[in-house]
């Protein structure tokens, strides 16, 4: 159903460490979204890109995350200093012309 | 309050029965997507809707933008239908979609 690739599938970090995850969107999809899904199943939008440009991001992302979508390289999302509350499933989705989002399998982050 | 409310939050179905899930919106949604998330976390696309209805096998979905709701009907439920169903509504343009909190479905023999 989806060809979005996310790595790694699991990530374990200590508090204060950097945590980096990557996403390869479906070929030809210019828009990429990152979401954080917590243990209560709630989705929190983090940031989205159109090609290499940031379209929207929330305050938390701007302050604590580093994200980019360079051309010809995977998109990445990096927490600069991990906190226990960052433990969650991080989902990347890409969207093509048809407006439908396709999700990757996610990176499950555990911050000890 | 929640901008996208899903109901019920949990549902248990016997194999072979029918049911309906619902999303009510307090935002002016122009499109709706329905997803099924498996226990490992992978989200599978079920439907993308503008106002109207779509059908795919045992699943049928409707979106009424004037009344601000969408439904997902499951016919002849199977064990593999178990998982968490999410709807996501979008106002259009490049605005981000808003997700509901999901309906957890268990289909038992």
mmCIF file of N, CA and C in Angstrom, chain B residues 15-72:
data_model
loop_
_atom_site.group_PDB
_atom_site.id
_atom_site.type_symbol
_atom_site.label_atom_id
_atom_site.label_comp_id
_atom_site.label_asym_id
_atom_site.label_seq_id
_atom_site.Cartn_x
_atom_site.Cartn_y
_atom_site.Cartn_z
ATOM 1 N N UNK B 15 -17.010 -12.170 14.317
ATOM 2 C CA UNK B 15 -16.721 -12.410 12.907
ATOM 3 C C UNK B 15 -18.032 -12.556 12.141
ATOM 4 N N UNK B 16 -18.090 -11.894 10.978
ATOM 5 C CA UNK B 16 -19.271 -12.014 10.139
ATOM 6 C C UNK B 16 -20.325 -10.953 10.355
ATOM 7 N N UNK B 17 -20.151 -10.141 11.394
ATOM 8 C CA UNK B 17 -21.158 -9.095 11.658
ATOM 9 C C UNK B 17 -20.748 -7.784 10.996
ATOM 10 N N UNK B 18 -21.660 -6.798 11.073
ATOM 11 C CA UNK B 18 -21.450 -5.488 10.452
ATOM 12 C C UNK B 18 -21.387 -4.411 11.520
ATOM 13 N N UNK B 19 -20.714 -3.318 11.194
ATOM 14 C CA UNK B 19 -20.696 -2.194 12.130
ATOM 15 C C UNK B 19 -20.319 -0.914 11.403
ATOM 16 N N UNK B 20 -20.427 0.193 12.100
ATOM 17 C CA UNK B 20 -20.079 1.500 11.526
ATOM 18 C C UNK B 20 -19.282 2.308 12.523
ATOM 19 N N UNK B 21 -18.256 2.971 12.020
ATOM 20 C CA UNK B 21 -17.457 3.900 12.804
ATOM 21 C C UNK B 21 -17.774 5.307 12.304
ATOM 22 N N UNK B 22 -17.572 6.274 13.192
ATOM 23 C CA UNK B 22 -17.970 7.637 12.819
ATOM 24 C C UNK B 22 -16.940 8.648 13.262
ATOM 25 N N UNK B 23 -16.814 9.701 12.453
ATOM 26 C CA UNK B 23 -16.014 10.873 12.812
ATOM 27 C C UNK B 23 -16.876 12.108 12.676
ATOM 28 N N UNK B 24 -16.901 12.915 13.715
ATOM 29 C CA UNK B 24 -17.573 14.210 13.671
ATOM 30 C C UNK B 24 -16.513 15.305 13.712
ATOM 31 N N UNK B 25 -16.713 16.336 12.882
ATOM 32 C CA UNK B 25 -15.706 17.386 12.755
ATOM 33 C C UNK B 25 -16.244 18.722 13.275
ATOM 34 N N UNK B 26 -15.387 19.448 13.976
ATOM 35 C CA UNK B 26 -15.719 20.833 14.316
ATOM 36 C C UNK B 26 -14.843 21.796 13.515
ATOM 37 N N UNK B 27 -14.175 21.262 12.493
ATOM 38 C CA UNK B 27 -13.438 22.099 11.552
ATOM 39 C C UNK B 27 -14.112 21.968 10.195
ATOM 40 N N UNK B 28 -13.853 22.921 9.314
ATOM 41 C CA UNK B 28 -14.459 22.898 7.976
ATOM 42 C C UNK B 28 -13.633 21.996 7.074
ATOM 43 N N UNK B 29 -13.881 20.701 7.181
ATOM 44 C CA UNK B 29 -13.092 19.732 6.422
ATOM 45 C C UNK B 29 -13.520 19.717 4.967
ATOM 46 N N UNK B 30 -12.540 19.653 4.087
ATOM 47 C CA UNK B 30 -12.838 19.500 2.660
ATOM 48 C C UNK B 30 -12.492 18.086 2.174
ATOM 49 N N UNK B 31 -11.575 17.426 2.884
ATOM 50 C CA UNK B 31 -11.238 16.044 2.546
ATOM 51 C C UNK B 31 -11.072 15.239 3.829
ATOM 52 N N UNK B 32 -11.277 13.938 3.712
ATOM 53 C CA UNK B 32 -11.134 13.023 4.845
ATOM 54 C C UNK B 32 -10.362 11.791 4.377
ATOM 55 N N UNK B 33 -9.481 11.314 5.220
ATOM 56 C CA UNK B 33 -8.837 10.033 4.972
ATOM 57 C C UNK B 33 -9.130 9.102 6.128
ATOM 58 N N UNK B 34 -9.265 7.828 5.814
ATOM 59 C CA UNK B 34 -9.409 6.777 6.818
ATOM 60 C C UNK B 34 -8.209 5.849 6.708
ATOM 61 N N UNK B 35 -7.682 5.468 7.881
ATOM 62 C CA UNK B 35 -6.530 4.591 7.953
ATOM 63 C C UNK B 35 -6.819 3.460 8.939
ATOM 64 N N UNK B 36 -6.099 2.337 8.731
ATOM 65 C CA UNK B 36 -6.097 1.248 9.705
ATOM 66 C C UNK B 36 -4.663 1.067 10.171
ATOM 67 N N UNK B 37 -4.470 1.144 11.487
ATOM 68 C CA UNK B 37 -3.137 0.957 12.057
ATOM 69 C C UNK B 37 -3.058 -0.417 12.696
ATOM 70 N N UNK B 38 -2.020 -1.204 12.306
ATOM 71 C CA UNK B 38 -1.854 -2.525 12.903
ATOM 72 C C UNK B 38 -1.075 -2.414 14.206
ATOM 73 N N UNK B 39 -0.998 -3.514 14.958
ATOM 74 C CA UNK B 39 -0.338 -3.433 16.274
ATOM 75 C C UNK B 39 1.131 -3.002 16.201
ATOM 76 N N UNK B 40 1.781 -3.189 15.044
ATOM 77 C CA UNK B 40 3.182 -2.779 14.929
ATOM 78 C C UNK B 40 3.314 -1.286 14.640
ATOM 79 N N UNK B 41 2.196 -0.654 14.316
ATOM 80 C CA UNK B 41 2.226 0.792 14.098
ATOM 81 C C UNK B 41 2.049 1.219 12.656
ATOM 82 N N UNK B 42 2.092 0.284 11.715
ATOM 83 C CA UNK B 42 1.969 0.659 10.303
ATOM 84 C C UNK B 42 0.550 1.099 9.988
ATOM 85 N N UNK B 43 0.454 2.213 9.275
ATOM 86 C CA UNK B 43 -0.839 2.782 8.885
ATOM 87 C C UNK B 43 -1.130 2.451 7.434
ATOM 88 N N UNK B 44 -2.267 1.835 7.214
ATOM 89 C CA UNK B 44 -2.669 1.484 5.859
ATOM 90 C C UNK B 44 -3.783 2.418 5.405
ATOM 91 N N UNK B 45 -3.653 2.949 4.205
ATOM 92 C CA UNK B 45 -4.715 3.798 3.649
ATOM 93 C C UNK B 45 -5.946 2.960 3.352
ATOM 94 N N UNK B 46 -7.091 3.443 3.767
ATOM 95 C CA UNK B 46 -8.340 2.782 3.422
ATOM 96 C C UNK B 46 -9.096 3.599 2.378
ATOM 97 N N UNK B 47 -9.318 4.866 2.710
ATOM 98 C CA UNK B 47 -10.073 5.738 1.810
ATOM 99 C C UNK B 47 -9.540 7.159 1.871
ATOM 100 N N UNK B 48 -9.622 7.820 0.723
ATOM 101 C CA UNK B 48 -9.460 9.260 0.638
ATOM 102 C C UNK B 48 -10.759 9.786 0.043
ATOM 103 N N UNK B 49 -11.389 10.750 0.711
ATOM 104 C CA UNK B 49 -12.719 11.188 0.300
ATOM 105 C C UNK B 49 -12.823 12.692 0.174
ATOM 106 N N UNK B 50 -13.420 13.136 -0.891
ATOM 107 C CA UNK B 50 -14.059 14.442 -0.946
ATOM 108 C C UNK B 50 -15.521 14.141 -0.618
ATOM 109 N N UNK B 51 -16.409 15.135 -0.459
ATOM 110 C CA UNK B 51 -17.793 14.792 -0.113
ATOM 111 C C UNK B 51 -18.390 13.776 -1.077
ATOM 112 N N UNK B 52 -18.956 12.717 -0.482
ATOM 113 C CA UNK B 52 -19.501 11.630 -1.291
ATOM 114 C C UNK B 52 -19.226 10.312 -0.619
ATOM 115 N N UNK B 53 -19.322 9.243 -1.386
ATOM 116 C CA UNK B 53 -19.104 7.906 -0.838
ATOM 117 C C UNK B 53 -18.145 7.122 -1.709
ATOM 118 N N UNK B 54 -17.471 6.163 -1.067
ATOM 119 C CA UNK B 54 -16.614 5.224 -1.790
ATOM 120 C C UNK B 54 -16.786 3.848 -1.186
ATOM 121 N N UNK B 55 -16.553 2.849 -2.006
ATOM 122 C CA UNK B 55 -16.685 1.477 -1.534
ATOM 123 C C UNK B 55 -15.486 0.680 -2.026
ATOM 124 N N UNK B 56 -15.010 -0.212 -1.136
ATOM 125 C CA UNK B 56 -13.898 -1.071 -1.516
ATOM 126 C C UNK B 56 -14.082 -2.397 -0.800
ATOM 127 N N UNK B 57 -14.558 -3.383 -1.526
ATOM 128 C CA UNK B 57 -14.787 -4.690 -0.919
ATOM 129 C C UNK B 57 -15.828 -4.619 0.177
ATOM 130 N N UNK B 58 -15.419 -5.010 1.372
ATOM 131 C CA UNK B 58 -16.367 -5.025 2.503
ATOM 132 C C UNK B 58 -16.441 -3.682 3.230
ATOM 133 N N UNK B 59 -15.682 -2.725 2.767
ATOM 134 C CA UNK B 59 -15.653 -1.416 3.409
ATOM 135 C C UNK B 59 -16.361 -0.380 2.546
ATOM 136 N N UNK B 60 -17.066 0.498 3.223
ATOM 137 C CA UNK B 60 -17.739 1.598 2.532
ATOM 138 C C UNK B 60 -17.619 2.837 3.404
ATOM 139 N N UNK B 61 -17.292 3.960 2.778
ATOM 140 C CA UNK B 61 -17.130 5.184 3.562
ATOM 141 C C UNK B 61 -17.906 6.319 2.932
ATOM 142 N N UNK B 62 -18.398 7.212 3.775
ATOM 143 C CA UNK B 62 -19.138 8.380 3.322
ATOM 144 C C UNK B 62 -18.608 9.607 4.030
ATOM 145 N N UNK B 63 -18.654 10.741 3.331
ATOM 146 C CA UNK B 63 -18.228 12.007 3.907
ATOM 147 C C UNK B 63 -19.259 13.065 3.533
ATOM 148 N N UNK B 64 -19.849 13.671 4.554
ATOM 149 C CA UNK B 64 -20.821 14.745 4.363
ATOM 150 C C UNK B 64 -20.205 16.018 4.935
ATOM 151 N N UNK B 65 -19.741 16.900 4.070
ATOM 152 C CA UNK B 65 -19.056 18.103 4.555
ATOM 153 C C UNK B 65 -20.036 19.114 5.149
ATOM 154 N N UNK B 66 -21.262 19.119 4.683
ATOM 155 C CA UNK B 66 -22.254 20.073 5.222
ATOM 156 C C UNK B 66 -22.644 19.723 6.643
ATOM 157 N N UNK B 67 -22.816 18.425 6.907
ATOM 158 C CA UNK B 67 -23.153 17.983 8.260
ATOM 159 C C UNK B 67 -21.916 17.668 9.085
ATOM 160 N N UNK B 68 -20.749 17.806 8.488
ATOM 161 C CA UNK B 68 -19.466 17.653 9.188
ATOM 162 C C UNK B 68 -19.265 16.295 9.841
ATOM 163 N N UNK B 69 -19.426 15.244 9.064
ATOM 164 C CA UNK B 69 -19.134 13.921 9.603
ATOM 165 C C UNK B 69 -18.721 12.987 8.476
ATOM 166 N N UNK B 70 -18.099 11.897 8.898
ATOM 167 C CA UNK B 70 -17.758 10.825 7.973
ATOM 168 C C UNK B 70 -17.992 9.503 8.675
ATOM 169 N N UNK B 71 -18.342 8.501 7.895
ATOM 170 C CA UNK B 71 -18.577 7.171 8.448
ATOM 171 C C UNK B 71 -17.767 6.133 7.678
ATOM 172 N N UNK B 72 -17.456 5.052 8.398
ATOM 173 C CA UNK B 72 -16.793 3.890 7.787
ATOM 174 C C UNK B 72 -17.604 2.665 8.178
#
